[in-house]
Amino acid sequence: MLEEVERWLTRRSWSSGDRPLNRLTDARDADPHRTSVSVVLPALNEEATVGAIVATIRRELMEKARLVDELVVIDSGSTDATAAVARAAGARVVHRDAILPRIPALPGKGEVLWRSLLVTSGEIVCFVDADLRDFSADFVSGTVGPLLTDPGVQFVKAMYDRPLGDAAGQGGRVTELVARPLLNLHWPQLAGFVQPLGGEYAVRRSLLERLPFPVGYGVELGLLVDALHTVGLDALGQVDVGVRIHRHQDGQALGRMAAAIYRTAQLRLSRGHLVRPALTQFERGEDGFVPRTHAVDTEERPPMREIAEYAERHAA
């Protein structure tokens, strides 16, 4: 590991307990206009979990403590009761397609995160995946904390254990097989991040609006790499929030995720084009293995500050 990264680990890695909630609310109240906090949950068919997450954030961080200013669920086309459950639990729910309708929406998590900037107002934006179980408010207060107490910090990721079934620490298979090798080989300054692909992180809006957003699974790696190049390693940090329990995807879904992440890395390395932006996988059918070919996400959204509607909204 680079000496620079070793120093960074001692300076920019914390535990959620390092900043008690009363310290965070005091810091927020000292300058509420510069430290307003928006929490965004991208959601697609998460009726089983989204309600408990929303209810916990509302109870712990909006009612008991005034840390979060707005809580928004962006529904990206759910066919279950995700929107109704989230709304009943206390979130403002916005459908992805209602945001920036002049640009047709593309499928993908990154698309939803990008569009969320147009319907939130906080100077700090905290993203939280909507499939978490046994959710703790520490996922929000922990990642937001360094941004409230240290003006030099601009981007904070959560780190945690990811159990796979009964096996401790066996989650994050795409991280270990794809993302971590890519980062260590090509962006060694980012080798200290425990969960580079984690979906829980908080970022200053002033940075987010300057970054392009891969529309799909590559969004976490893309934002992290681009943030490094934009503001430098010392502006990035991570906070230990304990354990993350969520729904695990099957091997083929992980393969598609890995392909999108590799493509995101490749684009940043060369700014070239893939010869074949597709991934063929195999499923066993009645007569043997059947090939299924999936497009690899090749679209990215431009920095939000380049969107006219966003500029007009902030000028108003």
Coordinates of C-alpha atoms in Angstrom, one line a residue:
M1 CA 0.0 0.0 0.0
L2 CA 1.2 3.5 -0.8
E3 CA 2.6 5.5 2.1
E4 CA 0.1 8.2 1.1
V5 CA -2.8 5.7 1.6
E6 CA -1.5 4.5 4.9
R7 CA -1.4 8.1 6.2
W8 CA -4.9 8.6 4.7
L9 CA -6.2 5.6 6.6
T10 CA -5.2 7.1 9.9
R11 CA -6.6 10.5 9.1
R12 CA -9.7 9.8 7.1
S13 CA -11.1 6.6 8.5
W14 CA -13.5 6.9 11.4
S15 CA -16.2 5.0 13.3
S16 CA -19.8 6.2 13.5
G17 CA -19.3 6.5 17.3
D18 CA -16.5 9.1 16.9
R19 CA -19.1 11.8 16.4
P20 CA -22.0 11.7 18.8
L21 CA -25.3 12.8 17.4
N22 CA -25.5 15.9 19.6
R23 CA -22.2 17.1 18.2
L24 CA -23.5 16.7 14.7
T25 CA -26.8 18.6 15.3
D26 CA -24.8 21.4 17.0
A27 CA -22.6 21.6 13.9
R28 CA -25.6 21.6 11.6
D29 CA -27.4 24.2 13.6
A30 CA -24.4 26.5 13.6
D31 CA -24.8 27.0 9.9
P32 CA -28.0 25.4 8.7
H33 CA -27.9 26.9 5.2
R34 CA -24.5 25.4 4.4
T35 CA -25.1 22.1 6.2
S36 CA -28.7 21.2 5.1
V37 CA -28.9 17.4 4.6
S38 CA -31.0 15.5 2.0
V39 CA -31.3 11.7 2.2
V40 CA -32.1 9.9 -1.1
L41 CA -33.2 6.3 -1.4
P42 CA -33.2 4.9 -5.0
A43 CA -35.9 2.1 -5.0
L44 CA -37.1 -0.5 -7.4
N45 CA -39.5 -3.1 -5.9
E46 CA -38.4 -2.8 -2.3
E47 CA -41.7 -2.8 -0.5
A48 CA -40.3 -5.3 2.0
T49 CA -37.6 -3.0 3.3
V50 CA -38.1 0.6 2.3
G51 CA -40.7 1.4 4.9
A52 CA -38.5 0.4 7.9
I53 CA -35.6 2.4 6.5
V54 CA -37.7 5.5 6.0
A55 CA -39.3 5.2 9.4
T56 CA -36.0 4.8 11.2
I57 CA -34.5 7.9 9.5
R58 CA -37.6 10.0 10.2
R59 CA -37.8 8.9 13.8
E60 CA -34.1 9.1 14.7
L61 CA -32.8 11.9 12.5
M62 CA -35.8 14.1 11.8
E63 CA -38.0 13.9 14.9
K64 CA -35.7 13.0 17.8
A65 CA -32.8 14.9 16.4
R66 CA -32.8 17.6 13.7
L67 CA -30.1 16.3 11.4
V68 CA -31.9 15.5 8.2
D69 CA -33.9 18.1 6.3
E70 CA -35.5 16.1 3.6
L71 CA -36.0 12.4 2.9
V72 CA -36.8 11.4 -0.7
V73 CA -37.5 8.0 -2.3
I74 CA -36.9 8.0 -6.0
D75 CA -39.1 5.2 -7.5
S76 CA -37.6 3.9 -10.7
G77 CA -40.6 2.0 -11.9
S78 CA -41.6 -0.4 -9.1
T79 CA -44.5 -2.8 -9.8
D80 CA -45.1 -3.5 -6.2
A81 CA -46.2 -1.2 -3.3
T82 CA -42.8 0.4 -2.8
A83 CA -44.1 4.0 -3.4
A84 CA -47.1 3.5 -1.2
V85 CA -45.1 2.0 1.6
A86 CA -42.4 4.7 1.5
R87 CA -45.0 7.4 1.4
A88 CA -46.9 5.9 4.4
A89 CA -43.6 5.7 6.4
G90 CA -43.0 9.4 5.9
A91 CA -40.9 9.9 2.7
R92 CA -41.5 12.2 -0.2
V93 CA -41.8 9.9 -3.2
V94 CA -40.9 11.0 -6.7
H95 CA -41.1 8.8 -9.8
R96 CA -37.9 8.8 -11.8
D97 CA -39.8 9.6 -15.0
A98 CA -41.3 12.8 -13.5
I99 CA -37.8 14.3 -13.1
L100 CA -36.4 16.1 -16.2
P101 CA -39.0 14.6 -18.5
R102 CA -37.4 16.1 -21.7
I103 CA -34.6 13.6 -21.3
P104 CA -36.1 10.0 -21.5
A105 CA -35.0 8.0 -18.5
L106 CA -32.6 5.1 -18.9
P107 CA -32.8 2.0 -16.6
G108 CA -30.2 1.9 -13.9
K109 CA -29.4 3.0 -10.4
G110 CA -27.0 5.8 -11.5
E111 CA -29.7 7.4 -13.6
V112 CA -31.9 7.6 -10.5
L113 CA -29.1 9.1 -8.4
W114 CA -28.3 11.7 -11.1
R115 CA -31.9 12.8 -11.4
S116 CA -32.3 13.0 -7.6
L117 CA -30.1 16.2 -7.6
L118 CA -33.0 18.0 -9.4
V119 CA -35.6 17.2 -6.7
T120 CA -33.5 17.7 -3.6
S121 CA -32.1 20.9 -2.0
G122 CA -29.6 19.8 0.7
E123 CA -26.0 21.0 0.5
I124 CA -25.1 17.5 1.7
V125 CA -26.7 14.6 -0.2
C126 CA -26.7 11.1 1.4
F127 CA -27.5 8.1 -0.6
V128 CA -28.9 4.9 1.0
D129 CA -29.9 1.7 -0.8
A130 CA -33.5 0.7 -0.2
D131 CA -32.9 -3.1 0.3
L132 CA -31.2 -2.9 3.7
R133 CA -32.5 -5.0 6.6
D134 CA -31.9 -4.3 10.3
F135 CA -31.2 -0.7 9.2
S136 CA -29.5 1.6 11.6
A137 CA -29.6 5.4 11.5
D138 CA -25.8 5.3 11.8
F139 CA -25.6 4.7 8.0
V140 CA -26.8 8.3 7.6
S141 CA -25.4 10.1 10.6
G142 CA -22.0 8.2 10.3
T143 CA -21.4 9.2 6.7
V144 CA -22.8 12.7 7.0
G145 CA -20.8 13.4 10.2
P146 CA -17.4 14.2 8.8
L147 CA -19.0 16.6 6.2
L148 CA -20.7 18.5 9.1
T149 CA -17.6 18.8 11.2
D150 CA -14.7 19.1 8.8
P151 CA -14.9 21.5 5.9
G152 CA -12.0 19.8 4.1
V153 CA -14.0 16.6 3.6
Q154 CA -16.3 16.3 0.6
F155 CA -17.1 12.6 0.0
V156 CA -17.6 9.9 2.7
K157 CA -18.4 6.3 2.1
A158 CA -19.8 3.8 4.7
M159 CA -17.7 0.7 5.4
Y160 CA -19.1 -2.4 7.1
D161 CA -19.1 -6.1 7.3
R162 CA -21.2 -7.9 4.6
P163 CA -22.2 -11.3 5.8
L164 CA -23.3 -13.8 3.1
G165 CA -25.8 -16.2 4.8
D166 CA -24.1 -17.5 7.9
A167 CA -20.6 -16.6 6.7
A168 CA -19.2 -13.4 8.2
G169 CA -17.6 -11.0 5.8
Q170 CA -18.3 -13.1 2.6
G171 CA -20.5 -10.5 0.9
G172 CA -19.2 -8.0 -1.7
R173 CA -18.2 -10.6 -4.2
V174 CA -18.0 -8.1 -7.1
T175 CA -15.9 -5.8 -4.9
E176 CA -13.3 -8.5 -4.2
L177 CA -13.2 -10.0 -7.7
V178 CA -13.5 -6.9 -9.8
A179 CA -13.5 -3.5 -8.1
R180 CA -10.7 -4.0 -5.6
P181 CA -8.2 -5.4 -8.2
L182 CA -9.1 -2.6 -10.6
L183 CA -8.6 0.1 -8.0
N184 CA -5.4 -1.3 -6.7
L185 CA -3.9 -1.7 -10.1
H186 CA -5.1 1.6 -11.7
W187 CA -6.0 3.9 -8.9
P188 CA -3.9 2.8 -6.0
Q189 CA -4.7 5.9 -4.0
L190 CA -8.2 4.4 -3.6
A191 CA -6.9 1.1 -2.3
G192 CA -7.8 2.0 1.3
F193 CA -11.5 2.0 0.7
V194 CA -13.1 -1.0 2.4
Q195 CA -16.4 -0.9 0.5
P196 CA -15.7 1.1 -2.7
L197 CA -19.0 -0.2 -4.3
G198 CA -21.2 0.4 -1.2
G199 CA -24.4 2.2 -1.8
E200 CA -24.3 4.3 1.4
Y201 CA -22.3 7.5 1.1
A202 CA -22.7 11.3 1.6
V203 CA -21.3 14.0 -0.7
R204 CA -21.3 17.7 -0.9
R205 CA -23.7 18.9 -3.6
S206 CA -21.0 21.3 -4.9
L207 CA -19.0 18.2 -5.8
L208 CA -21.8 16.0 -7.0
E209 CA -23.0 18.5 -9.5
R210 CA -19.5 18.6 -11.1
L211 CA -19.3 14.8 -11.7
P212 CA -20.7 12.7 -14.6
F213 CA -22.9 9.8 -13.5
P214 CA -22.7 6.3 -15.1
V215 CA -26.4 5.4 -15.5
G216 CA -26.0 1.8 -14.2
Y217 CA -24.1 -0.3 -11.7
G218 CA -20.8 1.5 -12.5
V219 CA -22.0 4.6 -10.7
E220 CA -20.3 4.0 -7.4
L221 CA -16.9 3.3 -8.9
G222 CA -17.2 6.1 -11.4
L223 CA -18.1 8.7 -8.7
L224 CA -15.3 7.6 -6.5
V225 CA -12.6 7.7 -9.2
D226 CA -13.8 11.0 -10.5
A227 CA -14.0 12.5 -7.0
L228 CA -10.4 11.5 -6.5
H229 CA -9.4 13.3 -9.6
T230 CA -11.5 16.4 -8.9
V231 CA -10.8 17.1 -5.2
G232 CA -7.9 14.7 -4.2
L233 CA -7.6 11.9 -1.8
D234 CA -7.6 14.0 1.4
A235 CA -11.1 15.2 0.7
L236 CA -12.4 11.6 0.7
G237 CA -13.1 9.6 3.8
Q238 CA -14.9 6.5 5.2
V239 CA -16.8 5.6 8.3
D240 CA -17.4 2.2 9.9
V241 CA -21.1 1.7 10.5
G242 CA -21.0 -1.9 11.6
V243 CA -22.9 -4.6 9.5
R244 CA -24.8 -4.3 6.3
I245 CA -27.5 -6.9 5.7
H246 CA -29.3 -6.9 2.4
R247 CA -30.7 -9.0 -0.4
H248 CA -27.9 -10.8 -2.4
Q249 CA -28.2 -11.1 -6.1
D250 CA -27.6 -14.3 -8.1
G251 CA -24.4 -15.0 -10.0
Q252 CA -25.6 -13.8 -13.4
A253 CA -26.8 -10.5 -12.0
L254 CA -23.4 -10.1 -10.4
G255 CA -21.8 -10.9 -13.8
R256 CA -23.7 -8.0 -15.4
M257 CA -22.7 -5.8 -12.5
A258 CA -19.1 -6.7 -13.0
A259 CA -19.2 -6.0 -16.7
A260 CA -20.7 -2.5 -16.1
I261 CA -18.1 -1.8 -13.5
Y262 CA -15.2 -2.9 -15.7
R263 CA -16.6 -0.8 -18.5
T264 CA -16.8 2.3 -16.2
A265 CA -13.1 1.7 -15.3
Q266 CA -12.1 1.2 -18.9
L267 CA -13.7 4.4 -20.0
R268 CA -11.9 6.3 -17.3
L269 CA -8.6 4.7 -18.3
S270 CA -8.8 5.4 -22.0
R271 CA -11.9 7.5 -22.7
G272 CA -12.2 5.1 -25.6
H273 CA -15.0 2.8 -26.7
L274 CA -15.6 -0.9 -26.0
V275 CA -15.4 -3.0 -29.1
R276 CA -18.5 -5.0 -28.0
P277 CA -20.5 -3.4 -25.1
A278 CA -22.3 -6.6 -24.4
L279 CA -22.1 -9.6 -22.1
T280 CA -23.2 -13.1 -23.0
Q281 CA -24.1 -15.5 -20.1
F282 CA -25.6 -19.0 -20.1
E283 CA -28.6 -20.6 -18.6
R284 CA -29.5 -24.2 -18.7
G285 CA -32.6 -24.9 -20.7
E286 CA -34.4 -28.1 -21.6
D287 CA -32.0 -28.8 -24.5
G288 CA -28.8 -27.7 -22.8
F289 CA -27.2 -24.3 -22.2
V290 CA -28.9 -21.3 -23.7
P291 CA -26.9 -18.1 -24.3
R292 CA -28.4 -14.8 -23.1
T293 CA -26.8 -11.6 -24.2
H294 CA -27.2 -8.4 -22.1
A295 CA -26.1 -4.9 -23.1
V296 CA -23.4 -3.4 -20.8
D297 CA -24.3 0.1 -19.6
T298 CA -22.5 2.5 -21.9
E299 CA -24.3 5.7 -21.1
E300 CA -23.3 8.4 -18.7
R301 CA -25.1 11.5 -17.7
P302 CA -23.2 14.8 -17.8
P303 CA -22.4 16.8 -14.7
M304 CA -25.7 18.2 -13.4
R305 CA -24.5 21.8 -13.5
E306 CA -24.5 21.5 -17.3
I307 CA -28.3 20.8 -17.3
A308 CA -30.2 24.0 -18.0
E309 CA -33.1 23.1 -15.7
Y310 CA -30.7 22.6 -12.8
A311 CA -28.9 26.0 -13.4
E312 CA -32.3 27.8 -13.6
R313 CA -33.4 26.2 -10.4
H314 CA -30.3 27.4 -8.5
A315 CA -30.5 30.8 -10.1
A316 CA -34.1 31.3 -9.0

